[in-house]
XYZ file of C-alpha atoms in Angstrom:
539
model
C -0.013 -0.079 0.007
C 1.455 3.329 -0.853
C 0.987 4.838 2.586
C 2.723 1.817 4.292
C 5.614 2.358 1.859
C 5.745 6.152 2.575
C 5.654 5.317 6.520
C 8.439 2.764 6.117
C 10.775 5.187 4.193
C 10.188 8.067 6.745
C 11.084 5.614 9.677
C 14.290 4.418 7.813
C 15.329 7.968 7.264
C 14.665 8.925 10.977
C 16.792 5.892 12.178
C 19.581 6.953 9.706
C 19.408 10.366 11.227
C 19.475 9.162 14.726
C 22.262 6.880 13.891
C 24.303 9.732 12.459
C 23.479 11.902 15.441
C 24.884 9.027 17.777
C 28.046 8.626 15.587
C 28.590 12.478 15.797
C 28.121 12.412 19.656
C 30.599 9.593 19.826
C 32.982 11.530 17.644
C 32.532 14.521 19.827
C 33.226 12.454 22.935
C 36.306 10.978 21.312
C 37.704 14.383 20.153
C 37.172 15.954 23.673
C 38.991 12.858 25.176
C 41.835 13.515 22.670
C 41.728 17.343 23.744
C 41.771 16.227 27.461
C 44.747 14.230 26.940
C 46.808 17.359 25.962
C 46.063 18.534 29.581
C 49.168 18.356 31.865
C 47.296 16.701 34.604
C 46.171 13.801 32.357
C 49.616 13.239 31.129
C 50.843 12.634 34.712
C 51.720 8.969 35.525
C 48.789 6.981 36.951
C 50.275 6.725 40.444
C 51.106 10.521 40.841
C 47.753 11.577 39.540
C 45.853 9.274 41.649
C 48.070 9.956 44.749
C 47.506 13.660 44.535
C 43.824 13.691 44.176
C 43.484 10.756 46.476
C 43.837 12.979 49.509
C 40.152 13.988 49.120
C 39.185 10.359 49.982
C 40.837 11.014 53.357
C 38.518 13.618 54.437
C 35.534 13.062 56.728
C 32.893 13.803 54.125
C 34.089 10.715 52.166
C 30.910 9.917 50.095
C 30.635 13.653 48.970
C 34.274 13.604 47.952
C 33.712 10.411 46.052
C 30.850 12.156 44.256
C 33.109 15.095 43.280
C 35.790 12.849 41.890
C 33.384 10.620 39.899
C 32.090 13.932 38.178
C 35.488 15.450 37.296
C 36.387 13.509 34.052
C 36.188 10.029 32.553
C 39.996 9.577 32.738
C 40.192 10.593 36.405
C 37.087 8.434 37.195
C 38.622 5.355 35.226
C 41.987 6.027 36.953
C 40.574 5.788 40.461
C 38.474 2.757 39.559
C 41.711 1.021 38.512
C 43.623 1.732 41.834
C 42.078 -0.196 44.942
C 44.958 0.988 47.174
C 43.533 4.536 47.047
C 40.165 3.676 48.221
C 41.760 1.619 50.951
C 43.644 4.780 52.201
C 40.285 6.193 53.646
C 38.937 4.865 56.852
C 35.774 2.925 56.356
C 33.161 3.911 58.874
C 30.330 1.641 60.214
C 28.111 4.741 60.571
C 27.863 4.957 56.492
C 24.917 3.457 54.642
C 25.534 -0.316 54.479
C 25.097 -0.162 50.657
C 27.995 2.404 50.738
C 30.170 0.164 52.902
C 29.625 -2.718 50.573
C 30.714 -0.775 47.559
C 33.805 0.530 49.136
C 34.659 -2.953 50.371
C 34.307 -4.142 46.885
C 36.300 -1.372 45.321
C 39.321 -2.023 47.673
C 39.661 -5.588 46.416
C 42.310 -7.269 48.426
C 44.178 -3.944 49.741
C 44.642 -3.545 53.533
C 41.903 -1.577 55.247
C 41.639 1.252 57.723
C 38.329 0.704 59.551
C 36.285 2.276 62.280
C 33.420 0.218 63.797
C 30.882 0.995 66.550
C 29.616 -2.410 67.961
C 28.205 -0.580 70.959
C 25.498 1.396 68.965
C 22.653 -0.226 67.121
C 22.987 2.338 64.388
C 26.602 1.266 63.629
C 25.956 -2.701 63.942
C 24.952 -3.257 60.288
C 27.944 -1.646 58.875
C 30.190 -2.988 61.487
C 29.144 -6.557 60.706
C 29.974 -6.039 57.000
C 33.425 -4.561 57.823
C 33.941 -7.510 60.192
C 33.804 -9.924 57.268
C 36.976 -8.411 55.989
C 38.834 -8.765 59.130
C 41.741 -10.517 57.423
C 42.373 -7.312 55.579
C 42.323 -5.076 58.546
C 45.535 -2.934 58.698
C 44.252 -0.289 61.284
C 41.134 -0.720 63.422
C 39.259 1.477 65.729
C 36.568 -0.216 67.650
C 33.853 0.859 70.152
C 32.728 -2.480 71.659
C 29.940 -3.134 74.366
C 30.933 -4.402 77.899
C 30.332 -7.912 79.121
C 28.275 -10.172 78.605
C 27.198 -8.359 75.252
C 30.759 -8.538 74.154
C 31.024 -12.382 74.314
C 27.679 -12.769 72.600
C 27.916 -10.429 69.640
C 31.694 -10.370 68.890
C 32.925 -14.024 68.680
C 34.499 -13.443 65.457
C 36.600 -10.768 66.972
C 37.796 -12.991 69.639
C 38.639 -16.000 67.539
C 39.426 -15.271 63.882
C 43.081 -14.071 63.155
C 43.864 -10.720 61.921
C 47.221 -11.298 59.827
C 47.404 -7.702 58.409
C 46.602 -5.867 61.584
C 49.165 -3.155 62.630
C 47.279 -0.765 64.803
C 44.223 -1.425 67.183
C 42.174 1.019 69.234
C 39.417 -0.404 71.372
C 37.058 1.615 73.601
C 34.268 0.703 75.966
C 32.041 3.976 76.463
C 30.105 4.751 79.497
C 31.027 1.829 81.566
C 31.923 1.936 85.338
C 34.263 -0.963 85.225
C 36.653 -2.259 82.495
C 35.885 -5.010 80.158
C 38.405 -7.722 80.119
C 38.549 -10.737 77.753
C 41.076 -13.495 77.492
C 42.278 -12.740 73.961
C 41.424 -11.230 70.662
C 41.976 -12.669 67.091
C 42.854 -15.950 68.708
C 46.171 -14.405 69.476
C 47.134 -14.431 65.944
C 48.132 -10.713 64.699
C 51.774 -11.165 64.059
C 52.197 -7.555 62.518
C 50.405 -5.831 65.490
C 52.597 -2.972 66.614
C 50.394 -0.500 68.357
C 47.849 -1.092 71.065
C 45.410 1.546 72.692
C 42.807 0.315 75.128
C 40.187 2.503 76.743
C 38.598 0.865 79.703
C 39.240 -2.508 77.861
C 42.026 -5.220 78.484
C 43.067 -8.581 77.543
C 44.894 -11.182 79.544
C 48.631 -10.300 80.306
C 49.687 -13.530 78.825
C 48.179 -12.890 75.478
C 50.762 -13.003 72.594
C 49.237 -9.816 71.278
C 51.328 -7.714 73.757
C 54.458 -8.786 72.091
C 56.804 -6.734 70.117
C 54.804 -3.414 70.337
C 56.223 -0.186 69.448
C 53.320 1.840 71.069
C 51.189 0.997 74.084
C 48.454 3.008 75.566
C 46.412 1.707 78.675
C 43.560 4.021 79.669
C 41.982 1.833 82.195
C 39.566 2.561 85.233
C 40.869 0.815 88.241
C 43.911 -0.262 86.396
C 46.153 -1.769 89.162
C 43.634 -4.706 89.930
C 43.235 -5.330 86.153
C 47.073 -5.305 85.263
C 49.404 -5.274 88.230
C 52.813 -3.456 87.874
C 54.545 -6.965 87.730
C 52.428 -7.947 84.952
C 52.992 -4.434 83.030
C 56.672 -4.957 83.439
C 56.359 -8.553 82.123
C 54.581 -7.014 79.002
C 57.015 -4.429 78.437
C 59.879 -6.955 78.700
C 58.404 -8.756 75.557
C 58.508 -5.290 73.702
C 62.214 -4.273 73.470
C 61.538 -1.928 70.693
C 58.723 -0.038 72.465
C 58.929 3.609 71.674
C 55.675 5.190 73.399
C 54.187 4.141 76.570
C 51.097 5.585 78.274
C 49.559 4.207 81.327
C 46.601 6.077 82.674
C 43.919 5.474 85.238
C 40.543 7.145 85.135
C 40.110 6.738 88.885
C 43.664 8.059 90.164
C 43.227 7.920 93.986
C 45.033 6.777 97.119
C 45.129 3.034 96.803
C 48.369 1.296 97.707
C 50.053 -1.616 96.011
C 51.492 -4.678 97.446
C 55.218 -4.851 98.303
C 57.056 -4.949 95.032
C 60.568 -6.379 94.106
C 62.941 -3.440 93.856
C 65.431 -5.646 91.919
C 62.790 -6.153 89.091
C 63.424 -3.758 86.160
C 63.104 -3.718 82.366
C 65.374 -2.138 79.782
C 63.601 -0.173 77.041
C 66.494 1.358 74.967
C 64.005 2.754 72.247
C 61.447 4.406 74.690
C 61.335 8.163 73.919
C 57.914 9.013 75.142
C 56.405 7.945 78.397
C 53.211 9.319 80.106
C 51.880 8.067 83.464
C 48.788 9.197 85.148
C 48.094 6.520 88.004
C 48.457 6.223 91.832
C 51.715 7.306 93.420
C 52.899 3.840 94.311
C 52.381 2.675 90.698
C 54.339 5.823 89.326
C 57.243 4.984 91.699
C 57.378 1.358 90.650
C 57.256 2.194 86.751
C 59.709 5.177 86.982
C 62.113 2.944 89.160
C 61.827 -0.224 87.257
C 61.874 1.119 83.588
C 65.335 1.959 82.351
C 65.058 4.323 79.413
C 67.960 5.954 78.443
C 66.688 7.562 75.169
C 63.704 9.144 76.912
C 62.619 12.600 75.412
C 59.208 13.097 76.708
C 58.072 12.294 80.377
C 54.838 13.407 81.836
C 53.259 12.215 85.093
C 50.328 13.164 87.250
C 49.046 11.816 90.503
C 47.383 12.667 93.808
C 48.952 12.384 97.189
C 47.510 11.919 100.597
C 46.914 14.538 103.193
C 50.444 14.186 104.642
C 53.700 13.929 102.678
C 55.398 10.608 103.553
C 58.393 8.638 102.528
C 56.670 7.277 99.439
C 55.766 10.788 98.351
C 59.666 11.618 98.573
C 60.299 8.428 96.619
C 57.934 9.409 93.799
C 59.430 12.914 93.372
C 62.931 11.559 93.405
C 61.873 8.883 90.883
C 60.404 11.460 88.713
C 63.383 13.914 88.806
C 65.920 10.856 88.182
C 63.967 9.613 85.193
C 63.733 13.175 83.704
C 67.304 14.141 84.672
C 68.676 13.475 81.250
C 66.071 15.650 79.663
C 66.970 18.485 82.128
C 70.612 18.153 81.553
C 70.281 18.303 77.639
C 67.916 21.442 77.957
C 70.461 23.054 80.238
C 73.262 22.562 78.038
C 71.659 24.325 75.224
C 72.842 27.813 74.177
C 69.423 29.393 74.525
C 67.969 27.460 77.438
C 64.083 27.168 77.716
C 62.411 28.641 80.846
C 60.732 26.251 83.170
C 57.335 26.965 84.307
C 56.555 26.017 88.073
C 53.117 26.345 89.065
C 52.173 26.322 92.641
C 48.698 26.329 94.182
C 47.434 25.636 97.528
C 46.619 22.047 96.601
C 48.948 21.401 93.591
C 52.393 21.590 92.195
C 53.090 21.477 88.599
C 56.379 21.675 86.733
C 56.775 22.013 82.997
C 59.832 22.547 80.542
C 59.815 21.928 76.897
C 61.842 22.570 73.861
C 61.804 20.873 70.611
C 61.150 17.138 71.067
C 61.947 17.202 74.680
C 59.490 17.742 77.220
C 59.291 17.189 81.149
C 55.851 17.743 82.651
C 54.386 16.706 86.135
C 51.213 17.623 88.040
C 51.049 16.561 91.741
C 47.817 17.141 93.523
C 47.826 17.224 97.334
C 45.955 18.447 100.272
C 48.680 21.113 101.046
C 51.256 22.083 98.605
C 53.837 23.633 101.318
C 55.231 20.326 102.443
C 55.270 18.870 98.888
C 57.208 22.091 97.736
C 59.856 21.258 100.219
C 60.196 17.629 98.842
C 60.219 18.926 95.334
C 63.046 21.352 96.098
C 65.136 18.438 97.638
C 64.635 16.276 94.517
C 65.414 19.011 91.977
C 68.551 20.221 93.865
C 70.160 16.764 93.111
C 69.482 16.761 89.294
C 72.611 18.623 88.407
C 70.949 21.049 85.912
C 70.214 24.654 86.162
C 67.472 26.359 84.092
C 65.897 29.669 84.073
C 62.472 29.453 85.531
C 58.930 31.243 86.009
C 57.338 30.699 89.042
C 53.440 30.972 88.799
C 51.570 31.502 91.866
C 47.756 31.035 91.590
C 44.689 30.349 93.973
C 46.774 30.414 97.121
C 47.246 32.507 100.321
C 50.657 33.948 101.003
C 51.871 33.512 104.497
C 53.499 36.509 106.351
C 56.806 34.577 106.912
C 57.058 33.350 103.238
C 57.237 29.719 104.412
C 54.841 28.462 101.619
C 56.973 29.792 98.920
C 60.594 30.720 100.065
C 61.757 27.068 99.691
C 60.597 27.148 95.994
C 62.214 30.409 95.236
C 65.539 29.201 96.633
C 65.918 25.976 94.481
C 69.490 25.618 93.306
C 68.304 23.929 89.990
C 66.364 27.012 88.916
C 67.344 30.574 88.362
C 63.890 32.494 89.078
C 63.722 35.088 86.347
C 59.941 35.941 86.590
C 57.436 35.685 89.302
C 53.639 35.849 88.492
C 50.469 35.671 90.617
C 46.761 35.352 89.961
C 43.746 35.159 92.160
C 45.914 35.048 95.251
C 45.350 36.296 98.745
C 47.619 38.291 100.975
C 49.872 39.005 97.930
C 51.556 41.890 99.639
C 53.354 39.264 101.898
C 55.181 38.057 98.696
C 56.386 41.601 97.677
C 57.454 42.309 101.314
C 59.469 39.107 101.342
C 61.252 39.957 98.004
C 61.840 43.603 99.136
C 63.726 42.497 102.356
C 67.387 43.482 102.394
C 69.746 40.152 102.385
C 71.485 39.520 105.672
C 73.433 36.766 107.220
C 70.079 35.252 108.390
C 68.152 35.621 105.008
C 69.934 35.061 101.546
C 68.489 36.784 98.655
C 66.102 34.229 97.434
C 66.035 35.185 93.610
C 69.323 36.793 92.611
C 68.328 36.520 88.890
C 64.722 37.924 89.165
C 64.030 40.309 86.497
C 60.157 40.934 86.464
C 57.126 40.297 88.648
C 53.527 40.854 87.821
C 49.992 39.476 88.101
C 46.521 40.739 89.019
C 47.567 42.878 92.107
C 49.884 45.687 93.011
C 52.619 45.902 95.683
C 52.052 48.417 98.399
C 53.942 51.754 98.189
C 55.996 50.924 101.252
C 57.848 48.025 99.479
C 58.297 49.581 96.164
C 61.477 51.263 97.093
C 62.867 48.025 98.335
C 62.083 46.199 95.184
C 63.703 48.531 92.869
C 66.755 49.750 94.933
C 69.826 47.438 94.847
C 70.430 45.561 98.129
C 73.185 46.723 100.632
C 76.508 46.991 99.166
C 78.520 43.843 99.491
C 75.573 41.439 99.224
C 75.543 38.757 96.709
C 73.773 35.660 95.562
C 74.579 32.342 97.317
C 76.760 31.439 94.370
C 78.801 34.731 94.819
C 77.425 36.444 91.613
C 76.130 39.970 91.693
C 72.483 40.400 92.570
C 70.536 41.693 89.593
C 68.254 44.863 89.991
C 64.584 44.130 89.232
C 63.699 45.168 85.610
C 59.978 45.940 86.117
C 56.404 45.156 87.090
C 53.660 44.297 84.695
C 50.098 44.411 85.914
C 47.132 43.090 84.115
C 44.999 46.278 83.098
C 41.632 46.652 85.030
C 38.715 48.869 84.038
C 39.189 52.414 85.457
C 42.809 51.920 86.495
C 45.028 52.543 83.503
C 48.743 52.046 83.352
C 49.294 55.945 83.373
C 47.508 56.251 86.710
C 49.464 53.533 88.281
C 52.635 55.051 87.108
C 51.845 58.239 88.968
C 50.935 56.382 92.069
C 54.241 54.341 91.881
C 56.805 56.705 90.639
C 59.725 54.555 91.272
C 58.390 51.420 89.586
C 59.063 50.684 86.061
C 55.970 49.481 84.720
C 56.235 46.978 81.687
C 53.327 46.542 79.143
C 51.259 43.521 80.134
C 50.658 42.301 76.482
C 54.433 42.491 75.638
C 55.278 40.518 78.830
C 52.549 37.824 78.171
C 54.001 37.352 74.685
C 57.526 37.123 76.100
C 56.548 34.556 78.793
C 54.542 32.509 76.387
C 57.484 32.216 73.979
C 60.065 31.547 76.649
C 58.069 28.890 78.430
C 56.497 27.357 75.309
C 53.013 27.574 76.873
C 49.693 29.553 76.948
C 50.427 31.448 80.025
C 48.619 32.836 82.033
C 46.173 30.032 81.037
C 46.693 27.019 83.284
C 48.481 24.039 81.882
C 45.847 21.121 81.365
C 46.288 18.229 83.460
C 48.596 15.415 82.461
C 46.847 12.147 81.504
C 44.817 10.993 78.426
C 41.901 10.294 80.737
C 41.238 13.781 80.897
C 40.606 14.009 77.099
């Protein structure tokens, strides 16, 4: 029929046109790809191209970064699809949608994985179970797990299946009053494991997972009943290459350990970083028993009983002896750092740092006065002398200066700056410093240059502060007594520096902001903000 013939011709012509359009589109795509290949970024070797752009996959918004990359160009998309190791650089998180977790696991093929799983939350369990199926490929794992008995019931695979690629392991048990303890993990088979970090969690001290570690972090509530000092030392003895050790107890208190063999010790020649936040007796045991000649960073914190005892003295001496090499190294530098000594009515803190060397302690107590005497005894024996800032805060100065004079006369520190904040009876401090040296009272701070804080000295002591002492007087070491350089006072509303200068004409007032910047630079701190307590359990 003529109409059918006409209709057939029209359809054939339309199909030919569509085919020509499709060929044209393919040609345009081909030409655009040829044009894109002239771009410098496309001519980069595959490893360099994927490595440079792959940093986007390490961001927190991983799915969004993935979408951005897939829409960049065909070449880049194909390049990423051909490199499983790039996808494996990102931490796979169980909080993602299960379909996304499945897609990423498939894309990584056989590459080692960085994973983060939350088995303690119902929201994270579906993704966690998918990630758990690839346990043999785990290289780094951060796990939130439930406490007993839920742990044994839901995580049997985690306890018994091996992890042949695992190198770093972090396990946390959130919001539990007591630590979760299991006999072992991965059937004891994780031969590449080099870093363990446990938060309120532990495995049996005899587990082979403790061996050959380079980093160990134990942050456990009521630590000493869970892992005793002899057990900790036994673990450390199996890690001769250990470089970092952090032992923290969330419930630092006044418990006492059983008698400990003083002849027991462990040598850790590679240990450079040690942080201890435990009871005093455990600090004493660990500092005494661990021989670490390469230590560069030592931080401790603990709480002493109401009355200083011989164990208190032992802890202070052990701390100073363990950090003596750090102090001596800092004291031998051309430009020595300024040590910061913080004294409160119920705490004493010491901090000095430069480069990769740090010595830091915080000792809490009922009364810092007797603790200060013991601290002076210990530091006087360290054989190193450093310039120092003494920072008084939240304390009451006594009239005779008994609660601060011992600290100011430490032989190991040349006190250059004294600061005070939120203190009471502060005029006693000024009066003490303004006294003229005599045979009964040696000048306590021969190198004192500046003094400042949130209060002013009385007019009656200003002359004594800025006039040189009697002729012939000198420091205990025979050097000439230095004259005070000036006072810096925190400006208060309605009391400008100009008005203060008029009232204290003989005083040399220094700019508060300039002195704050100087102190921060010299002490490597955020003075006048207090130093945060040592110990990871605070974080």
